[in-house]
């Protein structure tokens, strides 16, 4: 079953060319969605979330926040943390505010300088926050932020005491009203933040990831499709080839052991792609499962040596000359992206004069035509890794019978070697073998369902001997030594993120969690020696609160203001606070002292009270 699912198509090549044309003067963006909330009341140390979905066709989002607080900006730095109220914006998962001095200083510095969320182009994967102000209007366009799920967090008071139970809540309640408008272009022929540019689309395939996607690997296609466009007749070749080894990546010993799949090759012939006078044309492809690499090449480039064909790639958004994820001169060498993320990738191509590549002005060149193609390559039969020599398994989610929080569940492999009734499985029976390298890799894939971005993924390894495994975790792609989101072994971890925790680990145990895990596909790779005589049981689960609030509080579940996402949080006892109640706010001796002082103060009030009564 796992091999069958792994053999499902990795790519939706709904390849589309977007040719920038003249401006559409009469086009106006249309409203795609509206959200309004008249009043959200936040008690001291209270917080809430709001989920906002931005479709791929959105052009801009306008957010209006009106609060009952208006503090002069020059006084913001003087406020105590308990009196700071902020609004945070983050993609894919609910934000958790960082309370470090460095973060708060940067937050206030950016807000005082910019007055908004700052440079969203460079920090789209980080939480961006602003303090409460009387009236704040923020407009973000599709060349600043990517489409997808975004979360707005409202926080009244920061610090570890935010989750501490209190007999008396000291502080001021805050209220905020929110109005959000999402606009988009009325037709697919228009593009841009203001829908003032016309585009032309060319489809290689009408294939959809939801329409029996595994058929894509089973077919042997070598066809040519002719599409009529307004410019000319364009010829597009769409190919899928099975068990085609990559000679420059596999040696003679390994080619007989693995099958490598050149999943998609889409080529546009020499008479179809023509650029000149600053033209920039766009294409996209969808990767719907894990892939090895994307390779983009150009041929028949007929310009003189002083010109270059520049290719830009950007994940989930249109690339620009100054804003992209990858770029390269494909007139001289192919552009290769290793282990690309699952999702939509956009390609932009333009011609630049080599002497003017650092100049923002458009190159003055004659129209030139050339061949252009890209390949997406993956592995077959449940294999993964750069040379398709490692094992990869799909984990299925098994909901718990009596969950204490929504979406609480655990994951087990789908190949029958693990029972659905068991929440853990023996790791060694799934590990890869290799005779050529000192270490091997084994990959496991799991899906976090929609609406559960407020939960956490919990990993636990227990071995009868000393653990010598390393875990690499990545969202939407295969992890490697060079590409990962989180890393951990039994002695260290990538603990620079507030969304990741490695706690209570010993020589034979590992316990790690990813807080507020993003919805979608996660992959964790186990790097291990080739031989192992130990028995290690691993459990992977989707839970509510971290370590059940460390037995210092109670786990609660709530729903965001849109009603689309559940999230869990701890209500700690009077002595503890923090995200998981791990911060001791009052020591046992301090608690005794506070009780003694409280009793003594009450006793001291008896004599004045008696005297006041006598004196009426």
C-alpha positions in Angstrom: 0.0 0.0 0.0 2.8 2.3 0.8 4.6 1.6 -2.4 1.4 2.1 -4.3 0.9 5.5 -2.7 4.5 6.4 -3.2 4.2 5.6 -6.9 1.4 8.2 -7.1 2.2 11.1 -9.3 4.7 13.6 -7.7 3.8 16.4 -10.1 0.8 18.1 -11.4 2.2 19.7 -14.5 -0.5 22.2 -15.0 2.2 24.2 -16.6 1.1 27.7 -17.4 3.0 30.4 -19.3 2.2 33.9 -18.1 3.3 36.5 -20.7 3.3 40.0 -19.4 1.4 42.2 -21.7 0.1 45.7 -21.9 -1.7 47.1 -18.9 -5.5 46.6 -18.6 -6.6 50.1 -17.9 -10.2 49.2 -17.2 -9.6 46.2 -14.9 -10.3 46.5 -11.2 -9.8 44.0 -8.4 -12.9 42.3 -7.1 -13.7 41.4 -3.5 -13.1 37.7 -2.9 -14.0 37.6 0.8 -14.8 39.8 3.7 -14.5 39.4 7.5 -15.7 41.7 10.1 -15.6 41.5 13.9 -17.2 44.4 15.8 -15.5 43.8 19.1 -13.1 41.2 20.5 -12.6 41.6 24.3 -9.3 40.5 25.8 -9.0 40.2 29.5 -5.5 40.8 31.2 -3.1 38.1 29.8 -5.8 36.9 27.4 -5.3 36.0 23.7 -7.1 34.8 20.6 -6.5 33.8 17.0 -8.1 34.5 13.6 -7.5 32.3 10.5 -7.5 34.1 7.1 -7.3 32.1 3.9 -5.7 33.8 0.9 -6.5 32.0 -2.4 -4.0 31.8 -5.2 -5.9 34.5 -7.2 -5.7 37.1 -4.4 -4.2 40.4 -5.3 -4.2 42.2 -2.0 -5.5 42.1 1.6 -6.5 45.1 3.6 -6.6 44.8 7.4 -8.2 47.4 9.7 -7.7 47.2 13.4 -9.4 49.6 15.8 -8.6 49.3 19.5 -9.5 51.1 22.7 -5.9 52.0 23.3 -3.8 54.8 21.9 -0.4 55.1 23.4 2.1 57.6 21.9 4.8 55.7 20.1 7.6 57.3 22.1 6.2 55.8 25.3 5.9 52.2 24.0 9.4 51.3 25.1 8.6 52.3 28.7 5.7 49.8 29.1 6.1 46.7 31.2 5.6 43.4 29.4 2.3 42.8 31.3 0.9 45.9 29.7 2.0 45.3 26.1 -0.8 44.4 23.8 0.3 43.2 20.3 -1.2 41.9 17.0 0.9 39.2 15.2 0.7 37.9 11.7 2.1 34.5 10.6 1.8 32.1 7.7 0.7 28.4 8.1 0.4 28.2 11.9 -0.8 30.3 14.9 2.0 32.7 16.2 3.5 32.3 19.6 5.0 35.6 20.8 8.6 35.6 21.7 9.2 37.4 25.0 12.9 37.8 24.8 14.4 41.2 25.2 16.0 41.0 21.8 12.6 40.2 20.1 10.7 42.9 21.9 13.3 45.5 21.2 13.2 44.6 17.4 9.4 44.6 17.5 9.2 48.1 18.8 12.1 49.3 16.7 10.5 48.0 13.5 7.1 49.5 14.4 8.6 52.9 15.3 10.5 53.0 12.0 7.9 51.5 9.7 4.6 51.7 11.5 3.5 48.3 10.1 4.5 44.7 10.0 7.9 45.6 8.6 9.5 44.0 5.5 7.2 41.1 4.9 9.2 40.0 1.9 12.1 38.8 4.0 10.2 37.6 7.0 7.2 35.7 5.6 8.0 32.6 7.6 8.4 34.5 10.9 5.8 36.1 13.1 5.5 39.8 12.5 3.9 41.8 15.3 2.8 45.4 16.0 1.6 47.0 19.2 -2.1 48.0 19.7 -2.9 51.5 18.4 -6.1 53.4 18.1 -6.6 52.8 14.4 -4.2 50.8 12.1 -4.7 50.0 8.5 -2.4 47.6 6.7 -2.4 46.7 3.0 -0.3 43.7 1.8 -0.1 42.7 -1.9 0.6 39.4 -3.5 4.2 40.5 -4.3 4.8 40.9 -0.5 3.1 37.8 0.9 2.3 34.4 -0.5 -1.2 32.9 -0.8 -2.2 30.3 1.7 -3.4 30.1 5.3 -2.4 33.1 7.5 -3.1 33.5 11.2 -3.6 36.7 13.2 -2.9 36.5 16.9 -4.2 39.0 19.5 -2.3 39.2 22.8 -3.0 41.4 25.8 0.0 41.1 28.0 3.2 39.1 27.4 5.5 37.0 29.6 5.4 33.6 31.4 2.6 34.9 33.6 0.3 34.9 30.6 -1.0 31.4 31.4 -0.7 31.5 35.2 -3.8 31.0 37.2 -4.6 34.1 39.3 -7.0 34.7 42.1 -7.1 38.4 41.0 -6.3 39.5 37.5 -4.6 42.8 37.7 -4.4 44.8 34.5 -6.6 46.4 31.9 -8.9 44.7 29.5 -8.5 45.5 25.8 -10.8 45.4 22.9 -10.1 45.3 19.2 -12.4 45.4 16.2 -11.2 43.8 13.0 -12.2 44.3 9.3 -10.5 42.3 6.6 -11.1 42.5 2.8 -9.4 40.1 0.4 -9.3 41.3 -3.2 -8.4 39.4 -6.4 -8.4 39.7 -10.1 -11.7 39.0 -11.8 -10.3 36.7 -14.5 -7.3 34.5 -14.9 -6.0 36.7 -17.7 -5.2 39.4 -15.3 -2.4 39.6 -12.7 -0.6 41.9 -10.3 -1.4 43.6 -7.1 -3.8 46.0 -8.9 -4.9 43.6 -11.7 -3.4 46.1 -14.2 -1.4 43.6 -16.2 -2.7 41.1 -18.8 -1.2 37.6 -18.9 -1.5 34.7 -21.3 -1.8 31.2 -20.2 -0.6 28.0 -21.9 -1.5 24.7 -20.4 0.6 21.6 -20.9 -1.9 19.4 -19.1 -5.3 19.5 -17.5 -4.2 16.9 -15.0 -5.4 17.4 -11.4 -3.9 16.0 -8.2 -7.4 14.9 -7.1 -8.3 13.0 -10.2 -6.6 9.6 -9.8 -3.1 11.0 -9.7 -1.3 7.7 -9.8 -2.3 7.2 -13.4 0.3 9.8 -14.4 3.1 7.3 -13.7 1.4 4.4 -15.4 1.0 6.1 -18.8 3.7 6.2 -21.5 3.2 9.6 -23.2 5.2 11.0 -26.0 2.7 13.3 -27.5 2.8 16.8 -28.9 0.0 19.2 -28.2 -0.6 22.2 -30.3 -2.3 25.2 -28.7 -3.4 28.3 -30.5 -2.6 31.6 -28.8 -2.8 35.2 -29.8 0.9 35.3 -30.6 1.4 32.3 -32.7 1.1 28.5 -32.7 3.1 27.0 -29.9 4.3 23.4 -29.8 4.5 21.8 -26.4 5.8 18.3 -25.7 4.6 16.4 -22.6 6.5 13.3 -21.7 6.5 10.8 -18.8 9.2 8.1 -18.8 9.4 5.2 -16.3 12.6 3.6 -14.9 14.9 6.0 -16.7 18.2 6.1 -14.8 20.0 9.4 -14.3 23.5 8.6 -15.4 25.2 11.6 -13.9 23.9 10.8 -10.4 24.0 7.0 -10.2 27.1 4.8 -10.5 27.2 1.5 -12.3 26.7 -0.4 -9.1 23.5 1.3 -8.1 21.7 1.7 -11.4 20.8 -2.0 -11.3 19.3 -1.7 -7.8 17.0 1.3 -8.2 14.5 2.8 -10.6 14.6 6.5 -11.2 11.6 8.3 -12.6 11.9 11.3 -14.9 8.3 12.1 -14.0 7.7 15.1 -16.2 9.5 16.7 -19.1 7.8 19.7 -20.6 9.5 21.3 -23.5 8.5 24.5 -25.5 10.0 24.5 -28.9 12.2 27.1 -30.6 9.4 28.8 -32.4 7.2 29.4 -29.3 9.2 31.1 -26.6 10.4 34.6 -27.7 11.6 37.4 -25.6 12.7 40.9 -26.2 12.6 44.5 -25.0 12.3 43.6 -21.3 9.8 40.8 -21.7 9.4 38.5 -18.7 7.4 35.3 -19.1 6.1 33.1 -16.3 5.3 29.4 -15.9 4.4 27.2 -13.0 4.3 23.6 -12.1 2.8 21.8 -9.1 4.7 19.2 -7.1 2.2 17.1 -5.2 4.6 14.6 -3.6 8.3 14.3 -2.7 10.7 14.8 -5.6 14.5 14.6 -6.0 15.1 17.7 -8.1 13.8 20.1 -10.7 16.1 20.8 -13.7 15.5 23.7 -16.0 17.4 24.0 -19.3 17.4 26.2 -22.4 18.8 25.5 -25.9 19.0 27.1 -29.3 19.8 30.4 -27.6 20.7 32.5 -30.6 21.9 35.7 -29.0 25.5 36.9 -28.9 27.7 36.1 -26.0 27.1 39.4 -24.2 23.4 38.4 -23.5 22.2 36.0 -20.8 18.9 34.1 -20.3 18.1 34.5 -16.6 15.7 32.2 -14.9 14.1 32.9 -11.5 12.2 30.5 -9.3 10.0 31.2 -6.4 7.9 29.0 -4.2 4.2 29.7 -4.1 4.5 33.3 -5.6 5.5 35.0 -8.8 9.3 35.7 -8.8 10.8 39.1 -9.4 14.2 40.2 -10.3 14.8 41.3 -6.7 12.6 38.8 -4.9 13.1 35.1 -5.7 14.2 31.8 -4.1 16.6 30.6 -6.8 18.1 32.1 -10.0 20.6 31.3 -12.6 21.8 31.9 -16.1 20.4 28.9 -18.0 21.9 30.0 -21.3 25.2 28.7 -20.0 24.2 25.9 -17.5 21.0 24.2 -16.3 19.4 25.4 -13.1 18.9 22.5 -10.7 16.8 22.7 -7.5 17.5 19.7 -5.2 14.7 18.3 -3.0 12.1 20.9 -3.8 9.1 21.5 -1.5 5.7 20.2 -2.3 3.5 22.9 -3.7 3.4 25.4 -6.6 6.6 26.7 -8.1 6.7 29.7 -10.4 9.3 30.2 -13.1 10.2 33.6 -14.7 12.6 34.0 -17.6 14.1 37.2 -19.1 17.0 38.3 -21.3 19.6 40.5 -19.8 22.7 42.1 -21.2 25.7 40.8 -19.2 27.0 44.4 -18.9 23.7 45.5 -17.5 22.7 42.6 -15.2 23.3 44.8 -12.1 21.2 47.6 -13.6 17.5 47.7 -13.0 16.7 49.2 -16.4 15.2 46.9 -19.1 17.7 45.5 -21.6 17.3 46.9 -25.1 17.5 43.7 -27.1 15.8 42.4 -30.3 13.2 39.6 -30.0 14.9 36.2 -29.7 13.4 32.7 -29.7 14.8 29.6 -28.0 13.9 26.2 -26.6 13.0 25.9 -22.9 12.2 22.8 -20.8 12.1 21.6 -17.3 12.1 18.1 -15.7 10.8 17.0 -12.3 12.5 13.8 -11.2 11.5 11.4 -8.4 12.0 7.8 -7.2 9.8 4.7 -7.7 8.7 1.9 -5.4 8.9 3.5 -2.0 12.4 4.8 -2.5 13.8 8.2 -1.7 17.1 10.1 -1.4 19.4 11.7 -3.8 20.2 8.4 -5.5 17.0 6.6 -4.7 18.7 4.1 -2.4 16.8 4.8 0.8 13.5 3.5 2.1 10.5 5.8 2.4 7.2 5.0 4.2 3.8 6.6 4.5 2.4 6.9 7.9 -1.4 6.7 8.3 -3.2 8.7 11.0 -5.3 6.7 13.5 -7.6 8.8 15.6 -7.8 8.0 19.3 -11.1 6.5 20.6 -11.7 9.0 23.3 -9.6 12.0 22.5 -9.2 14.7 25.1 -8.5 17.3 22.3 -9.7 17.5 18.7 -7.6 15.7 16.1 -5.7 13.7 18.8 -4.3 10.7 17.0 -1.2 8.6 16.4 0.6 7.5 13.2 1.7 4.0 12.1 3.2 2.6 8.8 0.7 1.4 6.2 2.5 -1.7 5.0 1.1 -4.1 7.6 4.2 -4.6 9.7 2.7 -2.4 12.5 -0.7 -3.0 14.1 -3.2 -0.2 14.0 -4.0 -0.9 17.7 -0.5 -0.1 18.7 0.6 3.6 19.0 4.3 2.7 18.5 6.2 0.4 16.2 9.7 -1.1 16.0 12.0 1.2 14.1 14.7 -1.3 13.1 12.5 -3.4 10.8 12.0 -0.3 8.6 15.6 1.0 8.4 17.4 1.2 5.1 20.5 -0.8 4.3 23.6 0.4 2.3 26.9 -1.3 1.6 28.6 1.7 0.2 28.2 4.4 2.9 28.8 4.6 6.6 25.3 6.0 7.3 21.9 5.3 5.8 18.6 7.3 5.7 15.0 6.2 6.3 12.1 8.5 5.6 8.6 8.7 7.0 5.8 10.8 5.7 2.8 12.0 7.6 -0.1 14.5 7.0 -1.4 17.0 9.5 -5.1 17.4 8.7 -6.7 20.7 7.9 -7.9 22.6 11.0 -5.4 21.2 13.4 -2.6 23.7 13.0 -3.0 24.4 16.7 -1.8 20.9 17.7 1.7 19.5 18.1 3.6 16.6 16.6 5.2 14.5 19.3 8.1 12.1 18.6 9.4 9.6 21.2 12.1 7.0 20.8 12.9 4.4 23.4 15.8 1.9 22.9 17.3 -0.9 24.9 20.7 0.4 24.0 22.4 3.8 23.5 20.7 5.7 20.7 22.9 6.7 17.8 20.1 8.0 15.5 19.7 11.6 14.2 16.3 13.0 13.3 15.8 15.6 10.6 12.3 17.1 10.1 11.1 19.2 7.2 7.7 20.5 6.1 6.8 19.8 2.5 10.0 18.2 1.4 12.7 15.6 2.0 15.2 16.6 4.7 18.9 16.1 4.2 22.1 17.2 5.9 21.8 20.6 4.2 18.1 21.1 4.1 15.9 20.7 7.2 13.5 22.7 9.5 14.3 20.9 12.7 17.1 18.6 13.8 17.7 16.5 17.0 19.9 13.8 18.4 20.0 12.6 22.0 22.4 15.3 23.1 21.5 18.4 21.0 18.9 20.0 18.8 18.0 23.0 16.7 16.6 24.7 19.7 16.7 28.2 18.2 12.9 28.0 17.4 10.2 28.6 19.9 8.1 26.0 18.0 10.5 23.1 18.7 11.4 21.3 22.0 13.8 18.5 22.9 13.3 17.6 26.6 14.0 14.8 29.1 16.2 12.9 26.6 18.7 10.3 27.9 21.2 8.0 26.3 18.4 5.6 25.3 15.4 8.0 25.0 14.5 10.9 22.8 11.5 13.1 23.3 10.8 16.0 20.9 7.8 18.1 19.8 6.9 20.5 17.1 4.4 23.1 18.5 1.5 24.3 16.3 2.6 22.2 13.4 1.6 23.4 9.9 -1.2 21.6 8.0 0.0 19.4 5.2 2.8 16.9 4.6 5.7 16.5 7.0 8.7 14.3 6.4 11.1 13.1 9.0 14.3 11.4 8.1 16.2 9.0 10.4 20.0 9.1 9.8 21.4 5.9 11.2 24.4 3.5 11.0 24.1 0.7 8.4 24.0 -2.0 11.1 22.1 -1.9 14.3 21.5 -4.7 16.9 19.3 -2.6 19.1 15.5 -2.5 19.5 14.0 1.0 19.3 10.4 1.7 19.5 9.1 5.0 18.0 5.8 6.7 18.5 4.5 9.6 16.4 1.4 11.4 17.6 -0.7 14.5 17.1 -1.5 15.9 20.5 -2.8 19.0 22.2 -0.6 20.5 25.0 3.1 19.8 25.3 3.8 17.0 27.9 0.2 17.5 29.2 1.3 20.9 30.7 4.0 19.1 32.7 1.4 18.1 35.3 1.5 21.7 36.4 -1.7 22.8 34.7 -4.8 21.8 32.7 -4.9 21.5 28.9 -7.8 23.2 27.2 -8.9 23.4 23.5 -10.5 26.3 21.8 -11.3 27.4 18.2 -10.1 30.5 16.4 -12.4 33.4 15.7 -13.2 32.1 12.2 -14.2 28.7 13.6 -11.9 26.8 11.2 -8.9 25.9 13.4 -8.6 24.3 16.8 -5.8 25.1 19.1 -4.7 23.9 22.5 -3.3 25.8 25.4 -2.4 25.3 29.1 -3.9 27.0 32.1 -1.2 26.6 34.7 -1.4 26.5 38.5 -0.6 29.6 40.6 3.1 28.7 40.8 3.9 28.1 37.1 3.5 29.7 33.7 4.7 29.6 30.2 3.5 27.9 27.1 3.7 24.4 28.7 3.7 25.4 32.4 7.5 24.7 32.6 8.4 28.1 34.0 8.4 28.3 37.8 7.1 31.7 38.7 6.8 31.2 42.4 9.1 28.8 44.3 7.7 26.7 47.2 9.5 28.8 49.7 8.3 32.0 48.0 4.8 30.6 48.0 5.0 30.0 51.8 6.4 33.5 52.3 3.5 35.0 50.3 1.0 33.0 52.4 2.6 34.1 55.6 2.6 37.8 54.6 -1.1 37.5 53.4 -2.1 36.0 56.8 -0.1 38.5 58.7 -1.6 41.4 56.8 -5.1 40.1 57.5 -4.3 39.7 61.2 -2.8 43.2 61.4 -6.0 44.6 60.0 -8.1 43.1 62.9 -7.1 45.7 65.5 -7.7 48.8 63.3 -11.0 47.2 62.2 -12.1 46.6 65.9 -11.1 50.2 66.8 -13.0 51.6 63.8 -16.1 49.7 64.8 -15.8 51.0 68.4 -15.5 54.6 67.2 -18.3 54.0 64.7 
